[in-house]
Amino acid sequence: MWIVSLVRRRLLQLVLLHTAWKVGSGQLHYSVPEESQHGTFVGRIAQDLGLEVSELVPRLFRMESQGHGEYFRVNVQNGILFVNSRIDREELCAKSPLCSVHLEVIIDKPLKVFHVEVEIADINDNAPVFSVSEQKLVIAESRLPHSPFPLESASDADIGTNALLAYKISPSDYFKLNIVTNEDHSKSAGLELKKPLDREDISVHHLLLTATDGGKPELTGTIQLVINVLDVNDNAPLFNQSVYRIRLPENAANGTLVITLNATDMDEGIFKEIAYYFSNLVSDKVKRIFQISKSTGEIKVTGPLDYEDVNLWEIQVVAEDKGNPPLAGHCKVVIEILDINDNAPELSLKSLSVPVLEDSLPGTMVALISVSDRDSGANGQVSCSIWPSGLPFKLISNFKNYYSLVLEKPLDREQVAEYVLVVMVRDEGTPSLSASSSLVVPVGDVNDNAPTFAQHTYTVFVKENNPPGAHIFTVSALDPDMAENGLISYWLDEKLWPLSSYISVQSESGKLYALQPLDYEETKLLEFQVSAKDAGLPSLYGNVTVQVFVVDENDNAPVVSAPAKDAPILLVVPVAAGHMVGKVRALDADSGYNAWLRYELHEGSSGPWRVGLYSGEISTTHAVDEAEIIGSSKTLLVLVKDHGKPVLSATATLSVSLVSNAQAVQADAHLPRAGGSPKPLVESVNVYLIIAICSVSSLFLLVVIVYVALRCQCQAKEAMMYGPGTATLVCASEVGSWSYSNRHSHILGGVAGEAGAKSDLMVFSPNVPVFAVNGEVGNAAELVPNSSGEVSHMRPLISVRLTYL
């Protein structure tokens, strides 16, 4: 009952003991007595760590024990640390003065690690124990008083006061107890002879040796001492030292000599011969590691030494002579094991938070690494580093033997998607030992890249009259992000102009389709924007401008303009060669070569006529006089052809009537004059001719200026943008000509202007003047008459057609 009462008092004291933080170490310290029952309260760990009980489960509260069983557990409902299973301090820590269980408390969101140390307090639950129940001693009767006789010491598995032993012996007239205090403050018992023995009086002495510990309550152990008194060999072997101290490195090989013991015996003869033995008190483990030579007293290493296992060995050695009975001497050999650097450091990954998002801020914790080394001193001091250098990570030492791998620089998954690093740990021993572990840190993608197109603007040329639904182009954007962040869809921006009737785009592939046939004469340019959007959250966008130029085809035949009132041409003869009779005018709705017209006389037309190949002017090939058929009418058939492929054409029919000069005067006499007098026809024709020449000259000057300006632009090969009222320059000619067309263009995706008037200005300046006469092409020149009607010089023919619709 008194034992139970003591335990209860100790428990009450421990419960009332308040836990505190160790200064600078960041550890929580508790204490609990050994042999505590399951459920015994240890401490309010959640409260002491500053945690709310309600957040233990959401933050994944967990506790791990370093190298021990699950002696403790935490109730996550109330945050109390309690004893989970029976704890035997002697089994856990043996004779170590400090016995504690180290716990790691880990919580996530955010990651934190706490260290908890629970000290296991010793209770007096082990009584002193002797290795045998009976110890036999042989003492010669010749031994002198005060002779010492070592006795077996008791052992107590407890520590401290609970293991502080006191000895007593049953009363005896011949013997008394001699207590020796050792260097570790433990006590050893021995017998001391009070007076000489008399074998004839008492041959055997029976004594009871009792060992009592210092616990409350006290526990005891006993051993029977049987002392045989002999009347022979009264000198025992003696060692020159009672204790021998040896220092031995832990890497000592088998067969290494530890020490050579030497004992002496004052007897003579056979009683002087000595044999050496390990005492019966030596454990079997000692006998596996060390061996003593019976004859020489040499102690050698026969098993592996390990400083981390046992760093101090105490061996009781007996030197026994060959007397009958034999006498023995005793000594102690203390072997101190020296630590060497024979344990490489160890790495342990406690926590790993991957993948690391590429937008993570510097300082983000990636992993928690624990390092350890079983060696001591400098051999157990370790440093940690990562390889290769230059990575966007660094190691931070949080507390003893713990390192945090944190982000040091911003990440970019599009440049590096995964990092493979090696964590290396090295101790400070000589030679230094190291260990390493590979760590893969993938980088998580975020939607930080918008879709981009290879060009800012795409230019597409599509022939008019395309079939509906024709595939005209494919736009493609790139997004270096992955998965949904890199999944791109396309659509047309119809905010500024409805495109649904012209163009469509396939959202997945970016293919552009023309929904209806395009007509160059109506629409020359479709300009719009295609947008690309990824599937990230939030989505990112990219835009590109697409210009679809409609290419003209020769799908419009020339159209001849009818003369006013279809009046016939009246020609007064005689006329000189090269005299202009009339002019054919035609238009072509196409553009460029497809609208470049040439004029030819039909093969069936006869007479002194020719037509300007590009001007359409009808003139005489030679002088016509009255000898020609007067009063007759001539029908001329003029073919108008374009330069397209295939060639399209139209015909113009002209009627020319030849009259004499007298007939012309008579006809003119019938016309009213200003002032009431008739005006000659020749004078009227001359006035018209002068006006025509002045007009043509002015127009020629204007054409030359425009030609020079446009020729410079053509040589620079600068494309002019389409828009309302803007122009397209076509620099192409079979015979050195050029064409300037100013037409209305539809621009989609911009501000649409109103349709302007169509105006074509075509100037032909052939390197070699060409005319088509009766369908044959030859060199020609315009004959310019002087005031007397004679031809004074020739000039290259320049034909200008300016038509407005």
Short mmCIF file of C-alpha atoms in Angstrom, two decimals, residues 193-613:
data_model
loop_
_atom_site.label_atom_id
_atom_site.label_comp_id
_atom_site.label_asym_id
_atom_site.label_seq_id
_atom_site.Cartn_x
_atom_site.Cartn_y
_atom_site.Cartn_z
CA LEU A 193 38.50 -10.46 8.43
CA LYS A 194 38.20 -9.29 11.99
CA LYS A 195 40.33 -12.02 13.56
CA PRO A 196 42.11 -15.16 12.37
CA LEU A 197 40.00 -18.07 11.36
CA ASP A 198 40.12 -21.43 13.00
CA ARG A 199 39.07 -24.19 10.69
CA GLU A 200 38.87 -26.64 13.59
CA ASP A 201 36.45 -24.28 15.34
CA ILE A 202 34.25 -23.33 12.34
CA SER A 203 34.94 -24.75 8.93
CA VAL A 204 32.07 -23.07 7.15
CA HIS A 205 30.58 -19.65 7.82
CA HIS A 206 27.09 -18.74 6.53
CA LEU A 207 26.33 -15.05 6.23
CA LEU A 208 23.46 -13.12 4.68
CA LEU A 209 24.39 -10.05 2.64
CA THR A 210 21.51 -7.60 2.19
CA ALA A 211 21.46 -4.75 -0.34
CA THR A 212 18.96 -1.93 0.22
CA ASP A 213 18.24 0.86 -2.29
CA GLY A 214 17.49 4.50 -1.47
CA GLY A 215 13.99 4.61 -2.85
CA LYS A 216 10.81 5.32 -0.99
CA PRO A 217 9.79 2.76 -0.02
CA GLU A 218 13.05 0.86 0.20
CA LEU A 219 13.52 -2.35 -1.72
CA THR A 220 16.06 -5.02 -0.81
CA GLY A 221 17.91 -7.97 -2.27
CA THR A 222 19.93 -10.69 -0.53
CA ILE A 223 22.63 -13.22 -1.25
CA GLN A 224 23.88 -16.13 0.84
CA LEU A 225 27.61 -16.08 1.57
CA VAL A 226 29.17 -19.50 2.13
CA ILE A 227 32.71 -19.18 3.48
CA ASN A 228 34.86 -22.28 3.52
CA VAL A 229 37.94 -22.15 5.75
CA LEU A 230 40.95 -24.07 4.50
CA ASP A 231 44.15 -24.73 6.08
CA VAL A 232 46.30 -24.58 2.92
CA ASN A 233 47.77 -22.10 0.47
CA ASP A 234 47.38 -19.03 2.47
CA ASN A 235 48.69 -16.51 -0.12
CA ALA A 236 46.46 -15.35 -2.91
CA PRO A 237 47.70 -13.79 -6.16
CA LEU A 238 47.90 -10.02 -6.11
CA PHE A 239 47.68 -7.46 -8.98
CA ASN A 240 49.90 -4.43 -8.92
CA GLN A 241 46.76 -2.28 -9.48
CA SER A 242 43.22 -2.73 -8.40
CA VAL A 243 41.91 -0.85 -11.46
CA TYR A 244 43.43 -0.71 -14.94
CA ARG A 245 42.23 2.01 -17.36
CA ILE A 246 42.58 1.51 -21.09
CA ARG A 247 41.51 3.73 -24.04
CA LEU A 248 40.69 1.87 -27.24
CA PRO A 249 39.41 3.15 -30.62
CA GLU A 250 36.15 1.67 -31.75
CA ASN A 251 37.63 0.46 -35.02
CA ALA A 252 40.09 -1.83 -33.25
CA ALA A 253 40.37 -5.02 -35.27
CA ASN A 254 39.84 -8.50 -33.91
CA GLY A 255 42.98 -9.73 -32.17
CA THR A 256 44.00 -6.28 -30.98
CA LEU A 257 45.81 -6.53 -27.61
CA VAL A 258 44.04 -4.53 -24.96
CA ILE A 259 46.29 -5.16 -21.93
CA THR A 260 48.51 -7.83 -20.41
CA LEU A 261 47.69 -8.42 -16.77
CA ASN A 262 50.28 -9.64 -14.30
CA ALA A 263 49.50 -10.97 -10.82
CA THR A 264 52.04 -12.31 -8.30
CA ASP A 265 51.74 -15.00 -5.64
CA MET A 266 54.08 -15.21 -2.65
CA ASP A 267 53.69 -18.94 -2.36
CA GLU A 268 56.13 -21.41 -3.79
CA GLY A 269 55.86 -24.28 -6.14
CA ILE A 270 52.53 -25.18 -7.56
CA PHE A 271 50.77 -22.59 -5.40
CA LYS A 272 52.62 -19.86 -7.32
CA GLU A 273 51.29 -20.80 -10.74
CA ILE A 274 48.43 -18.41 -11.77
CA ALA A 275 45.60 -18.76 -14.20
CA TYR A 276 43.55 -15.73 -15.37
CA TYR A 277 39.79 -15.74 -15.82
CA PHE A 278 36.95 -13.34 -16.32
CA SER A 279 34.90 -13.17 -13.16
CA ASN A 280 31.62 -15.02 -13.06
CA LEU A 281 30.05 -11.61 -12.68
CA VAL A 282 31.09 -10.66 -16.26
CA SER A 283 28.19 -10.82 -18.73
CA ASP A 284 28.13 -12.97 -21.81
CA LYS A 285 28.25 -9.82 -24.00
CA VAL A 286 31.66 -8.94 -22.56
CA LYS A 287 32.89 -12.45 -23.26
CA ARG A 288 31.79 -12.10 -26.90
CA ILE A 289 33.73 -8.87 -27.36
CA PHE A 290 36.86 -9.63 -25.31
CA GLN A 291 38.93 -12.72 -24.53
CA ILE A 292 41.59 -13.30 -21.86
CA SER A 293 44.50 -15.69 -22.12
CA LYS A 294 44.44 -18.11 -19.20
CA SER A 295 48.20 -18.43 -19.02
CA THR A 296 49.50 -14.98 -20.04
CA GLY A 297 46.76 -12.64 -18.82
CA GLU A 298 46.49 -10.97 -22.26
CA ILE A 299 43.10 -9.44 -23.02
CA LYS A 300 42.36 -9.16 -26.74
CA VAL A 301 39.47 -7.90 -28.88
CA THR A 302 37.41 -10.69 -30.40
CA GLY A 303 34.25 -8.86 -31.46
CA PRO A 304 33.13 -5.55 -32.99
CA LEU A 305 33.41 -2.42 -30.89
CA ASP A 306 30.87 0.34 -31.37
CA TYR A 307 31.09 3.62 -29.51
CA GLU A 308 27.47 4.35 -30.33
CA ASP A 309 26.45 1.07 -28.64
CA VAL A 310 28.70 0.92 -25.54
CA ASN A 311 31.39 3.50 -24.84
CA LEU A 312 32.66 2.10 -21.54
CA TRP A 313 33.41 -1.46 -20.55
CA GLU A 314 34.17 -2.64 -16.96
CA ILE A 315 35.62 -6.15 -16.70
CA GLN A 316 36.25 -8.03 -13.46
CA VAL A 317 39.35 -10.26 -13.77
CA VAL A 318 40.32 -13.09 -11.42
CA ALA A 319 43.87 -14.40 -11.00
CA GLU A 320 43.74 -17.85 -9.41
CA ASP A 321 46.61 -20.00 -8.23
CA LYS A 322 46.78 -23.74 -8.42
CA GLY A 323 46.61 -24.41 -4.73
CA ASN A 324 44.13 -26.75 -3.20
CA PRO A 325 41.94 -25.01 -2.68
CA PRO A 326 43.04 -22.28 -5.11
CA LEU A 327 43.34 -18.70 -4.01
CA ALA A 328 42.38 -15.76 -6.20
CA GLY A 329 43.25 -12.14 -6.68
CA HIS A 330 40.91 -9.60 -8.27
CA CYS A 331 41.21 -6.46 -10.39
CA LYS A 332 39.02 -4.33 -12.62
CA VAL A 333 39.84 -3.41 -16.21
CA VAL A 334 38.01 -0.26 -17.39
CA ILE A 335 38.09 0.11 -21.21
CA GLU A 336 37.04 3.51 -22.62
CA ILE A 337 36.01 3.33 -26.29
CA LEU A 338 37.13 6.28 -28.40
CA ASP A 339 34.77 7.51 -31.09
CA ILE A 340 35.91 7.55 -34.71
CA ASN A 341 34.04 8.88 -37.73
CA ASP A 342 32.54 5.57 -38.81
CA ASN A 343 28.92 6.66 -39.28
CA ALA A 344 27.88 8.61 -42.35
CA PRO A 345 25.25 11.31 -41.88
CA GLU A 346 21.64 10.35 -42.57
CA LEU A 347 18.95 12.31 -44.40
CA SER A 348 15.23 12.10 -43.76
CA LEU A 349 12.55 13.95 -45.74
CA LYS A 350 9.91 15.02 -43.24
CA SER A 351 7.67 17.02 -45.54
CA LEU A 352 7.51 17.81 -49.27
CA SER A 353 5.08 20.30 -50.80
CA VAL A 354 5.09 19.79 -54.58
CA PRO A 355 4.44 20.85 -57.22
CA VAL A 356 5.58 24.42 -56.53
CA LEU A 357 3.43 26.88 -58.48
CA GLU A 358 5.47 29.12 -60.74
CA ASP A 359 3.91 32.24 -59.15
CA SER A 360 5.02 31.22 -55.66
CA LEU A 361 6.74 33.99 -53.73
CA PRO A 362 10.37 33.70 -52.58
CA GLY A 363 10.48 32.22 -49.11
CA THR A 364 7.87 29.55 -49.85
CA MET A 365 8.78 26.33 -48.02
CA VAL A 366 9.22 23.36 -50.34
CA ALA A 367 10.56 20.62 -48.08
CA LEU A 368 11.59 19.93 -44.49
CA ILE A 369 14.71 17.81 -44.13
CA SER A 370 16.09 16.17 -41.00
CA VAL A 371 19.79 15.24 -40.79
CA SER A 372 21.53 13.15 -38.13
CA ASP A 373 24.87 11.52 -37.37
CA ARG A 374 25.33 8.80 -34.75
CA ASP A 375 28.91 9.90 -34.08
CA SER A 376 29.79 12.37 -31.36
CA GLY A 377 31.82 15.56 -31.15
CA ALA A 378 33.13 16.91 -34.43
CA ASN A 379 32.35 13.54 -36.05
CA GLY A 380 28.67 14.20 -35.40
CA GLN A 381 28.62 17.86 -36.49
CA VAL A 382 27.00 18.05 -39.95
CA SER A 383 26.45 20.69 -42.60
CA CYS A 384 23.86 20.55 -45.37
CA SER A 385 23.98 21.91 -48.93
CA ILE A 386 22.28 21.47 -52.31
CA TRP A 387 23.75 20.72 -55.74
CA PRO A 388 23.99 22.03 -58.38
CA SER A 389 24.50 25.67 -57.53
CA GLY A 390 22.48 28.37 -59.17
CA LEU A 391 19.11 26.73 -58.53
CA PRO A 392 16.27 28.98 -57.32
CA PHE A 393 16.27 27.23 -53.93
CA LYS A 394 18.22 27.55 -50.71
CA LEU A 395 18.52 25.71 -47.43
CA ILE A 396 17.71 27.41 -44.14
CA SER A 397 18.70 25.91 -40.80
CA ASN A 398 15.64 26.16 -38.59
CA PHE A 399 16.93 24.45 -35.48
CA LYS A 400 19.32 21.67 -34.59
CA ASN A 401 19.59 19.10 -37.39
CA TYR A 402 16.59 20.49 -39.31
CA TYR A 403 16.75 22.33 -42.62
CA SER A 404 14.03 23.93 -44.68
CA LEU A 405 14.28 23.98 -48.47
CA VAL A 406 12.71 27.29 -49.50
CA LEU A 407 12.21 29.14 -52.76
CA GLU A 408 14.82 31.84 -53.33
CA LYS A 409 14.03 33.16 -56.82
CA PRO A 410 10.88 33.38 -58.96
CA LEU A 411 10.06 30.34 -61.09
CA ASP A 412 9.03 30.10 -64.75
CA ARG A 413 7.60 26.73 -65.80
CA GLU A 414 7.92 27.63 -69.46
CA GLN A 415 11.69 27.81 -69.03
CA VAL A 416 12.23 24.98 -66.53
CA ALA A 417 9.36 22.57 -65.83
CA GLU A 418 11.14 20.44 -63.24
CA TYR A 419 14.16 20.73 -61.00
CA VAL A 420 16.25 17.75 -59.92
CA LEU A 421 18.49 18.65 -57.04
CA VAL A 422 20.73 16.70 -54.73
CA VAL A 423 20.72 17.40 -51.00
CA MET A 424 24.16 16.64 -49.59
CA VAL A 425 25.10 16.38 -45.91
CA ARG A 426 28.71 16.16 -44.67
CA ASP A 427 30.15 15.75 -41.18
CA GLU A 428 33.27 17.42 -39.80
CA GLY A 429 35.15 14.24 -39.03
CA THR A 430 38.54 13.21 -40.43
CA PRO A 431 38.12 11.85 -42.99
CA SER A 432 34.78 13.51 -43.61
CA LEU A 433 31.80 11.31 -44.45
CA SER A 434 28.83 12.40 -46.50
CA ALA A 435 25.45 11.28 -47.75
CA SER A 436 23.14 12.58 -50.43
CA SER A 437 19.58 12.23 -51.62
CA SER A 438 17.94 13.28 -54.86
CA LEU A 439 14.87 15.46 -54.75
CA VAL A 440 12.56 16.17 -57.70
CA VAL A 441 10.67 19.45 -57.52
CA PRO A 442 8.14 19.86 -60.36
CA VAL A 443 6.94 23.38 -61.16
CA GLY A 444 3.17 23.84 -61.30
CA ASP A 445 1.78 25.80 -64.23
CA VAL A 446 -0.27 28.98 -63.87
CA ASN A 447 -1.92 30.84 -66.70
CA ASP A 448 0.69 33.56 -67.13
CA ASN A 449 1.12 33.48 -70.92
CA ALA A 450 -1.41 34.88 -73.35
CA PRO A 451 -1.81 33.27 -76.79
CA THR A 452 0.49 34.93 -79.31
CA PHE A 453 0.52 34.90 -83.10
CA ALA A 454 3.69 34.68 -85.17
CA GLN A 455 2.78 37.91 -87.00
CA HIS A 456 0.89 41.05 -86.10
CA THR A 457 -0.90 41.01 -89.44
CA TYR A 458 -1.64 38.28 -91.95
CA THR A 459 -2.20 39.16 -95.61
CA VAL A 460 -4.29 36.72 -97.65
CA PHE A 461 -5.04 36.89 -101.39
CA VAL A 462 -8.25 35.22 -102.55
CA LYS A 463 -9.49 35.13 -106.12
CA GLU A 464 -12.96 36.41 -106.61
CA ASN A 465 -15.83 34.08 -107.44
CA ASN A 466 -14.58 31.53 -104.94
CA PRO A 467 -16.93 28.65 -104.03
CA PRO A 468 -18.97 29.19 -100.83
CA GLY A 469 -17.31 27.68 -97.75
CA ALA A 470 -13.83 27.67 -99.29
CA HIS A 471 -10.91 27.42 -96.87
CA ILE A 472 -8.85 30.54 -97.44
CA PHE A 473 -6.34 30.60 -94.56
CA THR A 474 -5.44 29.19 -91.14
CA VAL A 475 -4.39 31.33 -88.20
CA SER A 476 -2.43 29.70 -85.41
CA ALA A 477 -1.50 31.06 -82.00
CA LEU A 478 0.94 29.59 -79.54
CA ASP A 479 0.58 29.41 -75.75
CA PRO A 480 3.53 27.94 -73.82
CA ASP A 481 1.30 27.10 -70.86
CA MET A 482 0.14 23.53 -70.40
CA ALA A 483 -3.20 21.69 -70.12
CA GLU A 484 -6.20 24.04 -70.00
CA ASN A 485 -3.92 27.07 -69.71
CA GLY A 486 -2.55 26.30 -73.17
CA LEU A 487 -5.82 25.16 -74.83
CA ILE A 488 -6.66 27.82 -77.44
CA SER A 489 -9.95 28.68 -79.13
CA TYR A 490 -10.49 31.24 -81.91
CA TRP A 491 -13.30 33.60 -82.83
CA LEU A 492 -13.91 36.70 -84.95
CA ASP A 493 -14.27 40.12 -83.38
CA GLU A 494 -17.56 41.39 -84.84
CA LYS A 495 -17.95 44.47 -82.64
CA LEU A 496 -17.04 46.92 -85.41
CA TRP A 497 -18.52 45.16 -88.46
CA PRO A 498 -20.79 42.16 -88.94
CA LEU A 499 -18.65 39.45 -90.49
CA SER A 500 -21.04 36.58 -90.23
CA SER A 501 -22.04 36.83 -93.87
CA TYR A 502 -18.46 36.97 -95.18
CA ILE A 503 -15.99 35.03 -93.01
CA SER A 504 -16.16 32.33 -90.35
CA VAL A 505 -13.45 30.74 -88.22
CA GLN A 506 -13.34 27.25 -86.75
CA SER A 507 -12.82 27.71 -83.03
CA GLU A 508 -10.59 24.66 -82.53
CA SER A 509 -8.32 24.80 -85.60
CA GLY A 510 -8.31 28.51 -86.53
CA LYS A 511 -9.28 27.75 -90.15
CA LEU A 512 -10.87 30.70 -91.98
CA TYR A 513 -13.67 30.06 -94.47
CA ALA A 514 -15.28 32.36 -97.05
CA LEU A 515 -19.02 31.88 -96.59
CA GLN A 516 -20.00 33.37 -99.95
CA PRO A 517 -18.36 34.13 -103.30
CA LEU A 518 -16.34 37.35 -103.21
CA ASP A 519 -16.72 40.00 -105.90
CA TYR A 520 -13.71 42.17 -106.55
CA GLU A 521 -15.89 44.85 -108.11
CA GLU A 522 -17.82 45.14 -104.83
CA THR A 523 -15.27 44.29 -102.16
CA LYS A 524 -11.52 44.51 -102.58
CA LEU A 525 -10.38 44.14 -98.99
CA LEU A 526 -11.77 42.43 -95.92
CA GLU A 527 -9.86 43.50 -92.81
CA PHE A 528 -10.83 41.99 -89.46
CA GLN A 529 -9.42 40.71 -86.19
CA VAL A 530 -9.19 37.12 -85.04
CA SER A 531 -9.01 36.66 -81.27
CA ALA A 532 -7.41 33.70 -79.50
CA LYS A 533 -8.36 32.79 -75.93
CA ASP A 534 -6.90 30.12 -73.68
CA ALA A 535 -8.96 28.04 -71.24
CA GLY A 536 -7.15 29.18 -68.09
CA LEU A 537 -8.73 30.92 -65.14
CA PRO A 538 -8.74 33.80 -65.76
CA SER A 539 -8.48 33.48 -69.54
CA LEU A 540 -5.84 35.43 -71.46
CA TYR A 541 -6.34 36.79 -74.96
CA GLY A 542 -4.35 37.55 -78.09
CA ASN A 543 -5.41 39.26 -81.32
CA VAL A 544 -4.20 39.33 -84.91
CA THR A 545 -5.33 41.40 -87.88
CA VAL A 546 -6.17 39.53 -91.07
CA GLN A 547 -6.33 41.36 -94.40
CA VAL A 548 -8.06 39.43 -97.17
CA PHE A 549 -7.35 41.00 -100.55
CA VAL A 550 -9.77 39.97 -103.28
CA VAL A 551 -7.87 39.25 -106.50
CA ASP A 552 -9.61 40.37 -109.67
CA GLU A 553 -10.57 37.90 -112.39
CA ASN A 554 -11.57 38.74 -115.91
CA ASP A 555 -15.28 38.29 -115.42
CA ASN A 556 -16.53 41.54 -117.01
CA ALA A 557 -16.55 42.21 -120.76
CA PRO A 558 -15.86 45.73 -122.11
CA VAL A 559 -18.93 47.98 -122.56
CA VAL A 560 -18.99 50.46 -125.43
CA SER A 561 -20.44 53.89 -124.74
CA ALA A 562 -22.98 54.85 -127.43
CA PRO A 563 -22.39 58.20 -129.27
CA ALA A 564 -24.84 60.94 -128.53
CA LYS A 565 -28.06 60.37 -130.47
CA ASP A 566 -26.25 57.76 -132.51
CA ALA A 567 -25.34 60.50 -134.98
CA PRO A 568 -23.35 59.31 -138.05
CA ILE A 569 -19.90 60.66 -138.72
CA LEU A 570 -19.82 63.24 -141.61
CA LEU A 571 -16.40 63.51 -143.23
CA VAL A 572 -15.70 66.40 -145.65
CA VAL A 573 -13.24 65.55 -148.35
CA PRO A 574 -10.60 66.10 -149.26
CA VAL A 575 -8.79 65.31 -145.94
CA ALA A 576 -5.14 64.70 -145.22
CA ALA A 577 -3.68 61.40 -144.05
CA GLY A 578 -3.98 60.90 -140.33
CA HIS A 579 -7.08 63.05 -140.00
CA MET A 580 -9.13 61.92 -136.95
CA VAL A 581 -12.59 60.93 -137.96
CA GLY A 582 -14.02 59.89 -134.58
CA LYS A 583 -13.35 58.02 -131.36
CA VAL A 584 -14.72 54.87 -129.75
CA ARG A 585 -15.13 54.90 -125.98
CA ALA A 586 -15.49 51.75 -123.86
CA LEU A 587 -15.38 50.78 -120.16
CA ASP A 588 -14.47 47.53 -118.35
CA ALA A 589 -15.65 46.94 -114.77
CA ASP A 590 -12.52 44.83 -114.05
CA SER A 591 -9.17 46.20 -112.95
CA GLY A 592 -5.55 46.16 -114.11
CA TYR A 593 -4.82 44.05 -117.16
CA ASN A 594 -8.37 42.78 -117.10
CA ALA A 595 -9.57 46.40 -117.69
CA TRP A 596 -6.82 47.44 -120.09
CA LEU A 597 -8.60 47.79 -123.45
CA ARG A 598 -7.33 47.72 -126.97
CA TYR A 599 -9.16 48.60 -130.20
CA GLU A 600 -9.02 46.81 -133.53
CA LEU A 601 -10.84 47.15 -136.85
CA HIS A 602 -12.80 44.13 -137.84
CA GLU A 603 -11.31 42.23 -140.75
CA GLY A 604 -14.41 42.95 -142.82
CA SER A 605 -13.96 46.73 -142.57
CA SER A 606 -12.34 48.30 -145.66
CA GLY A 607 -11.25 51.73 -146.70
CA PRO A 608 -8.66 54.24 -145.67
CA TRP A 609 -9.26 53.82 -141.98
CA ARG A 610 -7.28 52.88 -138.95
CA VAL A 611 -8.01 52.83 -135.21
CA GLY A 612 -5.65 53.69 -132.32
CA LEU A 613 -4.70 50.48 -130.55
#
